[in-house]
């Protein structure tokens, strides 16, 4: 018998949604609008939203129960407090308890009068100034977070500190030097060719900056000449500890959109979708404003700069899910489904958004494209290392003496980033561990930081590059609490599509909360999760925990090797 792949399997939801005009993100947007006006559970209001699109109740209840923003009750004043890794490290997790005490309600609930609701989220992109919260859309950040939310102190929303370590920034030229955007696209679309863009990107060796590190040119080549191709911008930066995408979307959205235009040109795509996570309201507003201006200036539209090139771009808001940053889960969310990872093959470049060939690139990846096309792929390839070229935005958390976003060449020593750029830890605190690449990236001990910032070198040390967020831990965070925090994240953010991850993450949290070395049971759990999980989320949990055990040594005995 020939196995039946997803491409050949009947999907009742997609078939019905297709007949109803593919409501997709409009369904999620409608659910979000209703949720903001009610504290009731989704069962009370989601079926009516589905009926408005001619869909069964289950079509709305699925996403309404899945996405964090839709599932939690909303009061008239909705507060989202960050409990991601950097904010946890800032005060060893005490800030959430302080906020709950000040507001008089636990996270995930609404006050009896419906006035105030509190939601715990991961993350808000203020890792450099945490702990942080969004009071409606007003930012509060810093050690006095609870007092700011209690309105005893004015809210603090510090800007992202940025610096260049390369001498000629690829990504920060606009934010630091005021380099004007839209210098490449008008010329390329009028006198250039898609092949020219493709050749320069291929020569550059550019790899995706969203974590997977796939060669961008290879992804674009897979859809070249295929009609109906769609390009999706992944602005759902989910790795707590990184705020590079928020920086680019807020400070230089035009450069991101210019990279998107060049990508669509190279791929032959006439349509693009930009998804921005809901935890970044300012970035969402800036991207929408920049898209509107791009249409007005002729960069997008039915006849781009008087040519026969057509390019339509829309901006969509996410609804709160870490796993929805994975490209197949992201596509599912854009279709109005639960943001769960889908089996591959087929890959999105074969069958993606509504079965159209789909290229998914993240924000930082696209922001590098204008520089590459302007200066040449070979100039980009001379930077970084032989196998991993170019530059990378590295984000340092609040515990560092000089937190912020730094553009560095790939291959820069992690030790130099931590000690020279970051200045070590603030207030003379002792560094006990550094988390690299998000909660499922990995941990390194202070004595193991002399490693080049590359995917391969970090993997050899049991860590991962990811979005290159660096979260420092000092002696105030107990190793066992850090371990429990990682398992809490895994259990809360698992999409539940596969049993090894869904059940395994919850069992891991039980073991970590018990505070006793799990021994053989942990090894069995780790083996099943690493080998049988559907996507990288579940497969990365055991290596992340092992790296944490190595970083803390004997203080987490039994969790090795």
CSV table of N, CA and C in Angstrom, one decimal, residues 430-501:
chain,number,residue,atom,x,y,z
A,430,UNK,N,27.1,37.6,40.1
A,430,UNK,CA,27.9,36.5,39.5
A,430,UNK,C,27.1,35.8,38.5
A,431,UNK,N,27.7,35.6,37.3
A,431,UNK,CA,27.1,34.9,36.2
A,431,UNK,C,27.1,33.4,36.5
A,432,UNK,N,25.9,32.7,36.5
A,432,UNK,CA,25.9,31.3,36.7
A,432,UNK,C,25.5,30.5,35.5
A,433,UNK,N,24.9,31.1,34.5
A,433,UNK,CA,24.5,30.4,33.2
A,433,UNK,C,24.0,31.4,32.2
A,434,UNK,N,24.2,31.1,30.9
A,434,UNK,CA,23.7,31.9,29.8
A,434,UNK,C,22.8,31.0,29.0
A,435,UNK,N,21.6,31.4,28.8
A,435,UNK,CA,20.7,30.7,27.8
A,435,UNK,C,20.9,31.3,26.4
A,436,UNK,N,21.1,30.5,25.5
A,436,UNK,CA,21.3,31.0,24.1
A,436,UNK,C,20.2,30.4,23.2
A,437,UNK,N,19.6,31.3,22.4
A,437,UNK,CA,18.6,30.9,21.4
A,437,UNK,C,17.3,30.5,21.9
A,438,UNK,N,16.8,31.1,23.0
A,438,UNK,CA,15.5,30.8,23.5
A,438,UNK,C,15.4,29.7,24.5
A,439,UNK,N,14.2,29.5,25.1
A,439,UNK,CA,14.1,28.5,26.1
A,439,UNK,C,14.4,27.0,25.7
A,440,UNK,N,14.3,26.8,24.4
A,440,UNK,CA,14.6,25.4,24.0
A,440,UNK,C,15.9,25.4,23.2
A,441,UNK,N,16.7,26.5,23.3
A,441,UNK,CA,18.0,26.6,22.7
A,441,UNK,C,19.0,25.8,23.4
A,442,UNK,N,19.4,26.3,24.6
A,442,UNK,CA,20.4,25.7,25.4
A,442,UNK,C,21.1,26.6,26.4
A,443,UNK,N,21.8,26.0,27.4
A,443,UNK,CA,22.4,26.8,28.4
A,443,UNK,C,23.9,26.5,28.4
A,444,UNK,N,24.7,27.5,28.7
A,444,UNK,CA,26.2,27.3,28.7
A,444,UNK,C,26.6,27.9,30.1
A,445,UNK,N,27.6,27.2,30.7
A,445,UNK,CA,28.2,27.7,31.9
A,445,UNK,C,29.2,28.8,31.6
A,446,UNK,N,29.5,29.6,32.6
A,446,UNK,CA,30.4,30.7,32.4
A,446,UNK,C,31.8,30.3,31.8
A,447,UNK,N,32.2,29.1,32.1
A,447,UNK,CA,33.5,28.6,31.6
A,447,UNK,C,33.4,28.0,30.2
A,448,UNK,N,32.2,28.0,29.6
A,448,UNK,CA,32.0,27.4,28.3
A,448,UNK,C,31.6,28.4,27.2
A,449,UNK,N,31.9,29.7,27.5
A,449,UNK,CA,31.4,30.7,26.6
A,449,UNK,C,32.4,31.0,25.4
A,450,UNK,N,33.6,30.5,25.5
A,450,UNK,CA,34.5,30.7,24.4
A,450,UNK,C,34.2,29.9,23.2
A,451,UNK,N,33.1,30.2,22.5
A,451,UNK,CA,32.6,29.5,21.4
A,451,UNK,C,32.1,30.4,20.3
A,452,UNK,N,32.4,30.2,19.1
A,452,UNK,CA,31.9,31.1,18.0
A,452,UNK,C,30.4,31.1,17.9
A,453,UNK,N,29.8,32.2,17.6
A,453,UNK,CA,28.4,32.3,17.5
A,453,UNK,C,28.0,31.8,16.1
A,454,UNK,N,27.9,30.5,15.9
A,454,UNK,CA,27.5,29.8,14.7
A,454,UNK,C,26.6,28.7,15.1
A,455,UNK,N,25.7,28.3,14.2
A,455,UNK,CA,24.8,27.2,14.5
A,455,UNK,C,25.6,25.9,14.8
A,456,UNK,N,26.6,25.6,14.0
A,456,UNK,CA,27.4,24.4,14.2
A,456,UNK,C,28.1,24.4,15.5
A,457,UNK,N,28.8,25.5,15.8
A,457,UNK,CA,29.6,25.5,17.0
A,457,UNK,C,28.8,25.4,18.3
A,458,UNK,N,27.7,26.1,18.3
A,458,UNK,CA,26.8,26.1,19.4
A,458,UNK,C,26.2,24.7,19.6
A,459,UNK,N,25.8,24.1,18.4
A,459,UNK,CA,25.2,22.7,18.5
A,459,UNK,C,26.2,21.7,19.1
A,460,UNK,N,27.5,21.9,18.8
A,460,UNK,CA,28.5,21.0,19.4
A,460,UNK,C,28.6,21.2,20.9
A,461,UNK,N,28.2,22.3,21.4
A,461,UNK,CA,28.2,22.5,22.9
A,461,UNK,C,26.8,22.2,23.5
A,462,UNK,N,25.9,21.7,22.7
A,462,UNK,CA,24.6,21.4,23.2
A,462,UNK,C,23.6,22.6,23.3
A,463,UNK,N,23.9,23.7,22.6
A,463,UNK,CA,23.1,24.8,22.6
A,463,UNK,C,22.6,25.0,21.1
A,464,UNK,N,21.9,26.1,20.9
A,464,UNK,CA,21.4,26.4,19.5
A,464,UNK,C,21.4,28.0,19.3
A,465,UNK,N,21.6,28.3,18.0
A,465,UNK,CA,21.6,29.8,17.7
A,465,UNK,C,20.3,30.4,17.9
A,466,UNK,N,19.2,29.8,17.3
A,466,UNK,CA,17.9,30.3,17.3
A,466,UNK,C,17.9,31.8,16.8
A,467,UNK,N,17.2,32.6,17.6
A,467,UNK,CA,17.1,34.0,17.2
A,467,UNK,C,18.3,34.8,17.8
A,468,UNK,N,19.2,34.1,18.5
A,468,UNK,CA,20.4,34.7,19.2
A,468,UNK,C,20.1,35.6,20.3
A,469,UNK,N,19.1,35.2,21.1
A,469,UNK,CA,18.8,36.0,22.3
A,469,UNK,C,19.7,35.4,23.4
A,470,UNK,N,20.4,36.2,24.2
A,470,UNK,CA,21.2,35.8,25.3
A,470,UNK,C,20.6,36.2,26.6
A,471,UNK,N,20.2,35.3,27.4
A,471,UNK,CA,19.6,35.6,28.7
A,471,UNK,C,20.6,35.1,29.8
A,472,UNK,N,21.0,36.1,30.6
A,472,UNK,CA,21.9,35.8,31.7
A,472,UNK,C,21.2,35.5,33.0
A,473,UNK,N,21.7,34.5,33.7
A,473,UNK,CA,21.2,34.1,35.0
A,473,UNK,C,22.3,34.4,36.1
A,474,UNK,N,21.9,35.0,37.2
A,474,UNK,CA,22.8,35.2,38.3
A,474,UNK,C,22.5,34.3,39.5
A,475,UNK,N,23.2,34.4,40.6
A,475,UNK,CA,23.0,33.5,41.7
A,475,UNK,C,21.6,33.7,42.4
A,476,UNK,N,20.8,34.7,42.0
A,476,UNK,CA,19.5,34.8,42.7
A,476,UNK,C,18.5,33.8,42.2
A,477,UNK,N,18.8,33.2,41.0
A,477,UNK,CA,17.9,32.2,40.4
A,477,UNK,C,18.3,30.8,40.8
A,478,UNK,N,17.6,30.1,41.6
A,478,UNK,CA,18.0,28.8,42.0
A,478,UNK,C,17.9,27.8,40.8
A,479,UNK,N,18.9,26.9,40.6
A,479,UNK,CA,18.9,26.0,39.4
A,479,UNK,C,17.6,25.2,39.3
A,480,UNK,N,17.0,24.7,40.4
A,480,UNK,CA,15.8,23.9,40.4
A,480,UNK,C,14.6,24.8,39.9
A,481,UNK,N,14.6,26.1,40.2
A,481,UNK,CA,13.5,26.9,39.7
A,481,UNK,C,13.7,27.3,38.2
A,482,UNK,N,14.9,27.4,37.8
A,482,UNK,CA,15.2,27.6,36.4
A,482,UNK,C,14.7,26.3,35.6
A,483,UNK,N,15.0,25.2,36.1
A,483,UNK,CA,14.6,23.9,35.5
A,483,UNK,C,13.1,23.9,35.4
A,484,UNK,N,12.4,24.2,36.5
A,484,UNK,CA,10.9,24.2,36.5
A,484,UNK,C,10.3,25.2,35.6
A,485,UNK,N,11.0,26.3,35.4
A,485,UNK,CA,10.5,27.4,34.5
A,485,UNK,C,10.6,26.9,33.1
A,486,UNK,N,11.6,26.2,32.7
A,486,UNK,CA,11.7,25.6,31.3
A,486,UNK,C,10.6,24.6,31.1
A,487,UNK,N,10.3,23.8,32.0
A,487,UNK,CA,9.3,22.8,31.8
A,487,UNK,C,7.9,23.4,31.8
A,488,UNK,N,7.7,24.5,32.6
A,488,UNK,CA,6.4,25.2,32.6
A,488,UNK,C,6.2,25.8,31.2
A,489,UNK,N,7.2,26.4,30.6
A,489,UNK,CA,7.1,26.9,29.3
A,489,UNK,C,6.8,25.8,28.3
A,490,UNK,N,7.5,24.7,28.4
A,490,UNK,CA,7.2,23.6,27.4
A,490,UNK,C,5.8,23.1,27.6
A,491,UNK,N,5.3,22.9,28.8
A,491,UNK,CA,3.9,22.4,29.0
A,491,UNK,C,2.9,23.4,28.5
A,492,UNK,N,3.1,24.7,28.8
A,492,UNK,CA,2.1,25.7,28.4
A,492,UNK,C,2.1,25.9,26.9
A,493,UNK,N,3.2,25.8,26.2
A,493,UNK,CA,3.3,26.2,24.8
A,493,UNK,C,3.2,25.0,23.8
A,494,UNK,N,3.3,23.8,24.3
A,494,UNK,CA,3.1,22.6,23.4
A,494,UNK,C,1.7,22.7,22.7
A,495,UNK,N,1.8,22.6,21.4
A,495,UNK,CA,0.5,22.7,20.7
A,495,UNK,C,-0.5,21.6,20.9
A,496,UNK,N,0.1,20.4,21.4
A,496,UNK,CA,-0.8,19.3,21.7
A,496,UNK,C,-1.1,18.4,20.5
A,497,UNK,N,-0.4,18.7,19.3
A,497,UNK,CA,-0.7,17.9,18.1
A,497,UNK,C,-0.2,16.5,18.2
A,498,UNK,N,0.9,16.2,19.0
A,498,UNK,CA,1.4,14.9,19.1
A,498,UNK,C,1.6,14.5,20.6
A,499,UNK,N,1.3,13.3,20.9
A,499,UNK,CA,1.3,12.8,22.3
A,499,UNK,C,2.7,12.9,22.9
A,500,UNK,N,3.8,12.6,22.2
A,500,UNK,CA,5.1,12.6,22.9
A,500,UNK,C,5.4,14.0,23.5
A,501,UNK,N,5.0,15.0,22.8
A,501,UNK,CA,5.3,16.4,23.3
A,501,UNK,C,4.2,16.8,24.3
